[in-house]
C-alpha cells in the first residue's frame, strides 16, 4: 500500500513499537517511517517484576511474568525451566502455551500461585531481573521520528511514571515525543479512550506536519 508507514503497539507491543522505530531506518531504509505510537509501553519493568516475584499475594498479572520466563528460556541457557522453576510452577507451564492472555489473568494457575513459590532456592533470579532490564530499558533508544505515548492513569500493570520517564529521555535525546494521559483509563480501556486523540495525530504524521516535544 506504499512505502510510508507508522508503527503502533500496546503494552508489550508498545515497547516493540519503540524498538521498531529505533531499528527500522537501518533495517529497511527503502521504507519511510513517519512516526510511532506506544500505548502503555512495557518499559523499566525490572522493579515491578522484582516486587511481584517477592510477593506473597497471588495476582492476575502474574501470568505475564510466566510468559516472560518461558520466553527467555527459549533463547538463554541460563533459564532452563526444569532447573529454575519449582515443581508447582513447572506444572503450570502448559497453561502458558495453551491459554490466551485474558484466561491467564482471570482463571489460570498462574493467577492463583503465590509468587514466592515459583523459583527454586538455587535459581539465578538475578539473571532473570537482568534479562528483564535489558529487554525493557528504553532510555538508550535513538529514534528520529515523532513518538506519541498514550498512558492511562489507572493502569494496573504499567507505572505511569515509567512512561513519563521514557518520554522525557527521548525528548532530551532530540526525539519529538509527546504524551497523552487519560486519568481514568486502565491498561486495556486506554485503547478505546485514546482513539479520538490518536487518529488526528497519526493523520498529521502522514501529512508531514512537524512536531516538537
CSV table of C-alpha atoms in Angstrom, one decimal:
chain,number,residue,atom,x,y,z
A,1,UNK,CA,0.0,0.0,0.0
A,2,UNK,CA,3.0,2.3,-0.1
A,3,UNK,CA,6.4,3.0,1.4
A,4,UNK,CA,5.3,5.4,4.1
A,5,UNK,CA,4.2,3.8,7.3
A,6,UNK,CA,3.6,4.2,11.0
A,7,UNK,CA,4.1,1.7,13.8
A,8,UNK,CA,1.8,1.3,16.8
A,9,UNK,CA,1.6,-1.1,19.7
A,10,UNK,CA,0.1,-1.7,23.1
A,11,UNK,CA,1.8,-2.9,26.3
A,12,UNK,CA,4.5,-5.3,25.3
A,13,UNK,CA,3.6,-4.2,21.7
A,14,UNK,CA,4.2,-0.6,22.9
A,15,UNK,CA,7.8,-1.5,23.8
A,16,UNK,CA,8.1,-3.3,20.4
A,17,UNK,CA,6.9,-0.1,18.6
A,18,UNK,CA,9.7,1.8,20.2
A,19,UNK,CA,12.2,-0.9,19.2
A,20,UNK,CA,10.9,-0.8,15.6
A,21,UNK,CA,11.2,3.0,15.5
A,22,UNK,CA,14.8,2.6,16.6
A,23,UNK,CA,15.8,-0.2,14.2
A,24,UNK,CA,13.6,0.5,11.2
A,25,UNK,CA,15.8,3.1,9.4
A,26,UNK,CA,18.8,0.7,9.3
A,27,UNK,CA,16.7,-2.4,8.7
A,28,UNK,CA,14.5,-1.1,5.9
A,29,UNK,CA,16.0,2.2,4.6
A,30,UNK,CA,13.9,1.9,1.5
A,31,UNK,CA,10.8,2.5,3.6
A,32,UNK,CA,9.8,5.8,5.2
A,33,UNK,CA,8.7,5.6,8.8
A,34,UNK,CA,6.6,8.6,9.7
A,35,UNK,CA,6.0,8.0,13.5
A,36,UNK,CA,5.3,5.6,16.3
A,37,UNK,CA,2.5,5.3,18.8
A,38,UNK,CA,3.3,3.5,22.1
A,39,UNK,CA,0.2,2.7,24.2
A,40,UNK,CA,1.2,1.9,27.8
A,41,UNK,CA,4.6,0.5,26.8
A,42,UNK,CA,6.2,-2.1,29.0
A,43,UNK,CA,9.4,-0.2,29.9
A,44,UNK,CA,11.6,-0.2,33.0
A,45,UNK,CA,9.9,-3.3,34.4
A,46,UNK,CA,12.7,-4.7,36.5
A,47,UNK,CA,11.5,-3.0,39.7
A,48,UNK,CA,7.9,-4.1,39.2
A,49,UNK,CA,8.9,-7.6,38.3
A,50,UNK,CA,11.1,-7.9,41.3
A,51,UNK,CA,8.4,-6.7,43.6
A,52,UNK,CA,5.9,-9.1,42.1
A,53,UNK,CA,8.1,-12.1,42.5
A,54,UNK,CA,8.8,-11.3,46.1
A,55,UNK,CA,5.1,-11.0,46.9
A,56,UNK,CA,3.1,-13.5,49.0
A,57,UNK,CA,-0.1,-12.4,47.3
A,58,UNK,CA,-1.4,-14.1,44.1
A,59,UNK,CA,-2.0,-11.7,41.2
A,60,UNK,CA,-3.8,-12.0,37.9
A,61,UNK,CA,-1.0,-10.3,36.1
A,62,UNK,CA,1.5,-12.9,37.2
A,63,UNK,CA,0.7,-14.9,34.0
A,64,UNK,CA,2.6,-12.3,32.0
A,65,UNK,CA,5.7,-13.0,34.1
A,66,UNK,CA,5.3,-16.6,33.4
A,67,UNK,CA,5.3,-15.8,29.7
A,68,UNK,CA,8.4,-13.8,30.1
A,69,UNK,CA,10.2,-16.6,31.9
A,70,UNK,CA,9.2,-19.1,29.3
A,71,UNK,CA,10.3,-16.7,26.5
A,72,UNK,CA,13.7,-16.2,28.0
A,73,UNK,CA,14.1,-20.0,28.3
A,74,UNK,CA,13.8,-20.4,24.6
A,75,UNK,CA,16.9,-18.2,23.8
A,76,UNK,CA,19.0,-18.2,27.0
A,77,UNK,CA,20.6,-21.4,28.5
A,78,UNK,CA,20.5,-19.8,32.0
A,79,UNK,CA,16.8,-20.2,32.0
A,80,UNK,CA,16.3,-23.9,31.9
A,81,UNK,CA,12.8,-24.2,33.3
A,82,UNK,CA,13.2,-27.6,35.0
A,83,UNK,CA,16.2,-26.2,36.9
A,84,UNK,CA,14.7,-22.7,37.6
A,85,UNK,CA,11.1,-23.4,38.5
A,86,UNK,CA,9.6,-25.3,41.4
A,87,UNK,CA,7.6,-28.4,40.6
A,88,UNK,CA,4.4,-26.5,41.3
A,89,UNK,CA,5.3,-23.7,38.8
A,90,UNK,CA,6.7,-26.1,36.3
A,91,UNK,CA,3.4,-27.9,36.2
A,92,UNK,CA,1.8,-24.6,35.1
A,93,UNK,CA,4.0,-24.1,32.0
A,94,UNK,CA,1.5,-25.8,29.7
A,95,UNK,CA,-1.0,-23.1,30.5
A,96,UNK,CA,1.3,-20.5,29.1
A,97,UNK,CA,1.3,-22.4,25.8
A,98,UNK,CA,-2.5,-23.1,25.7
A,99,UNK,CA,-4.3,-20.1,27.2
A,100,UNK,CA,-4.9,-16.7,25.9
A,101,UNK,CA,-3.8,-13.7,28.0
A,102,UNK,CA,-7.4,-13.0,29.2
A,103,UNK,CA,-7.6,-16.5,30.6
A,104,UNK,CA,-4.1,-16.4,32.1
A,105,UNK,CA,-5.0,-13.3,34.2
A,106,UNK,CA,-8.5,-14.4,35.1
A,107,UNK,CA,-8.7,-18.1,36.0
A,108,UNK,CA,-5.4,-19.9,35.5
A,109,UNK,CA,-3.0,-21.5,37.9
A,110,UNK,CA,-0.6,-18.5,37.4
A,111,UNK,CA,-3.3,-16.2,38.7
A,112,UNK,CA,-3.5,-18.2,42.0
A,113,UNK,CA,0.0,-19.3,42.7
A,114,UNK,CA,2.0,-17.5,45.4
A,115,UNK,CA,4.7,-15.6,43.5
A,116,UNK,CA,7.4,-16.5,46.0
A,117,UNK,CA,6.7,-20.2,45.3
A,118,UNK,CA,7.8,-20.2,41.6
A,119,UNK,CA,11.6,-20.3,41.8
A,120,UNK,CA,13.8,-23.0,43.2
A,121,UNK,CA,16.1,-21.8,46.0
A,122,UNK,CA,19.2,-22.3,43.8
A,123,UNK,CA,17.7,-20.5,40.8
A,124,UNK,CA,19.7,-17.5,39.5
A,125,UNK,CA,16.9,-15.0,39.9
A,126,UNK,CA,19.2,-12.0,39.5
A,127,UNK,CA,19.9,-13.2,35.9
A,128,UNK,CA,16.1,-13.0,35.3
A,129,UNK,CA,16.0,-9.5,36.7
A,130,UNK,CA,18.9,-8.5,34.5
A,131,UNK,CA,17.3,-10.0,31.4
A,132,UNK,CA,14.1,-8.1,32.1
A,133,UNK,CA,16.1,-4.8,32.5
A,134,UNK,CA,17.9,-5.5,29.2
A,135,UNK,CA,14.7,-6.1,27.3
A,136,UNK,CA,12.6,-3.2,28.7
A,137,UNK,CA,15.2,-0.4,29.1
A,138,UNK,CA,14.1,2.3,26.6
A,139,UNK,CA,16.4,5.1,27.6
A,140,UNK,CA,19.0,4.3,25.0
A,141,UNK,CA,16.8,4.4,22.0
A,142,UNK,CA,17.8,6.6,19.1
A,143,UNK,CA,14.5,7.5,17.4
A,144,UNK,CA,14.3,10.2,14.8
A,145,UNK,CA,10.6,10.1,14.0
A,146,UNK,CA,7.8,11.6,16.2
A,147,UNK,CA,6.6,9.3,19.0
A,148,UNK,CA,3.2,9.5,20.8
A,149,UNK,CA,3.0,7.9,24.2
A,150,UNK,CA,-0.5,7.0,25.4
A,151,UNK,CA,-1.0,6.2,29.1
A,152,UNK,CA,-3.9,5.5,31.4
A,153,UNK,CA,-3.8,7.0,34.8
A,154,UNK,CA,-5.5,3.9,36.3
A,155,UNK,CA,-3.3,1.4,34.5
A,156,UNK,CA,-3.0,-1.7,36.8
A,157,UNK,CA,0.1,-3.1,35.0
A,158,UNK,CA,2.3,-0.2,33.7
A,159,UNK,CA,3.5,2.5,36.0
A,160,UNK,CA,2.7,5.9,34.5
A,161,UNK,CA,5.9,7.3,35.9
A,162,UNK,CA,7.9,4.9,33.8
A,163,UNK,CA,6.2,6.1,30.6
A,164,UNK,CA,6.8,9.7,31.5
A,165,UNK,CA,10.5,8.9,32.2
A,166,UNK,CA,10.9,7.3,28.8
A,167,UNK,CA,9.1,10.1,27.0
A,168,UNK,CA,11.4,12.7,28.8
A,169,UNK,CA,14.5,10.7,27.9
A,170,UNK,CA,13.6,10.7,24.3
A,171,UNK,CA,12.9,14.4,24.3
A,172,UNK,CA,16.4,15.0,25.9
A,173,UNK,CA,17.9,12.9,23.1
A,174,UNK,CA,16.2,15.0,20.4
A,175,UNK,CA,13.2,12.8,19.6
A,176,UNK,CA,10.0,14.8,19.1
A,177,UNK,CA,8.0,12.8,21.7
A,178,UNK,CA,4.6,13.7,23.3
A,179,UNK,CA,2.4,12.1,25.9
A,180,UNK,CA,-1.3,11.9,26.1
A,181,UNK,CA,-2.6,10.9,29.5
A,182,UNK,CA,-6.1,9.6,30.3
A,183,UNK,CA,-6.6,9.8,34.1
A,184,UNK,CA,-9.4,7.2,34.4
A,185,UNK,CA,-8.2,4.8,31.8
A,186,UNK,CA,-6.9,1.3,32.7
A,187,UNK,CA,-4.3,-0.8,30.9
A,188,UNK,CA,-7.0,-2.1,28.5
A,189,UNK,CA,-9.5,0.7,28.3
A,190,UNK,CA,-7.0,3.3,27.2
A,191,UNK,CA,-7.0,1.9,23.7
A,192,UNK,CA,-10.6,3.0,23.0
A,193,UNK,CA,-10.5,6.1,25.2
A,194,UNK,CA,-7.5,7.4,23.3
A,195,UNK,CA,-8.8,6.7,19.8
A,196,UNK,CA,-10.2,10.2,19.2
A,197,UNK,CA,-6.8,11.7,20.1
A,198,UNK,CA,-4.5,9.2,18.3
A,199,UNK,CA,-6.3,9.3,15.0
A,200,UNK,CA,-5.6,13.0,14.2
A,201,UNK,CA,-2.0,12.6,15.5
A,202,UNK,CA,-1.4,9.8,13.0
A,203,UNK,CA,-3.0,11.8,10.2
A,204,UNK,CA,-0.7,14.8,11.0
A,205,UNK,CA,2.3,12.5,10.7
A,206,UNK,CA,1.3,11.3,7.2
A,207,UNK,CA,0.6,14.9,6.3
A,208,UNK,CA,4.2,15.8,7.2
A,209,UNK,CA,3.3,18.3,9.9
A,210,UNK,CA,6.4,18.9,12.1
A,211,UNK,CA,6.3,18.1,15.8
A,212,UNK,CA,8.3,19.2,18.8
A,213,UNK,CA,8.5,18.0,22.4
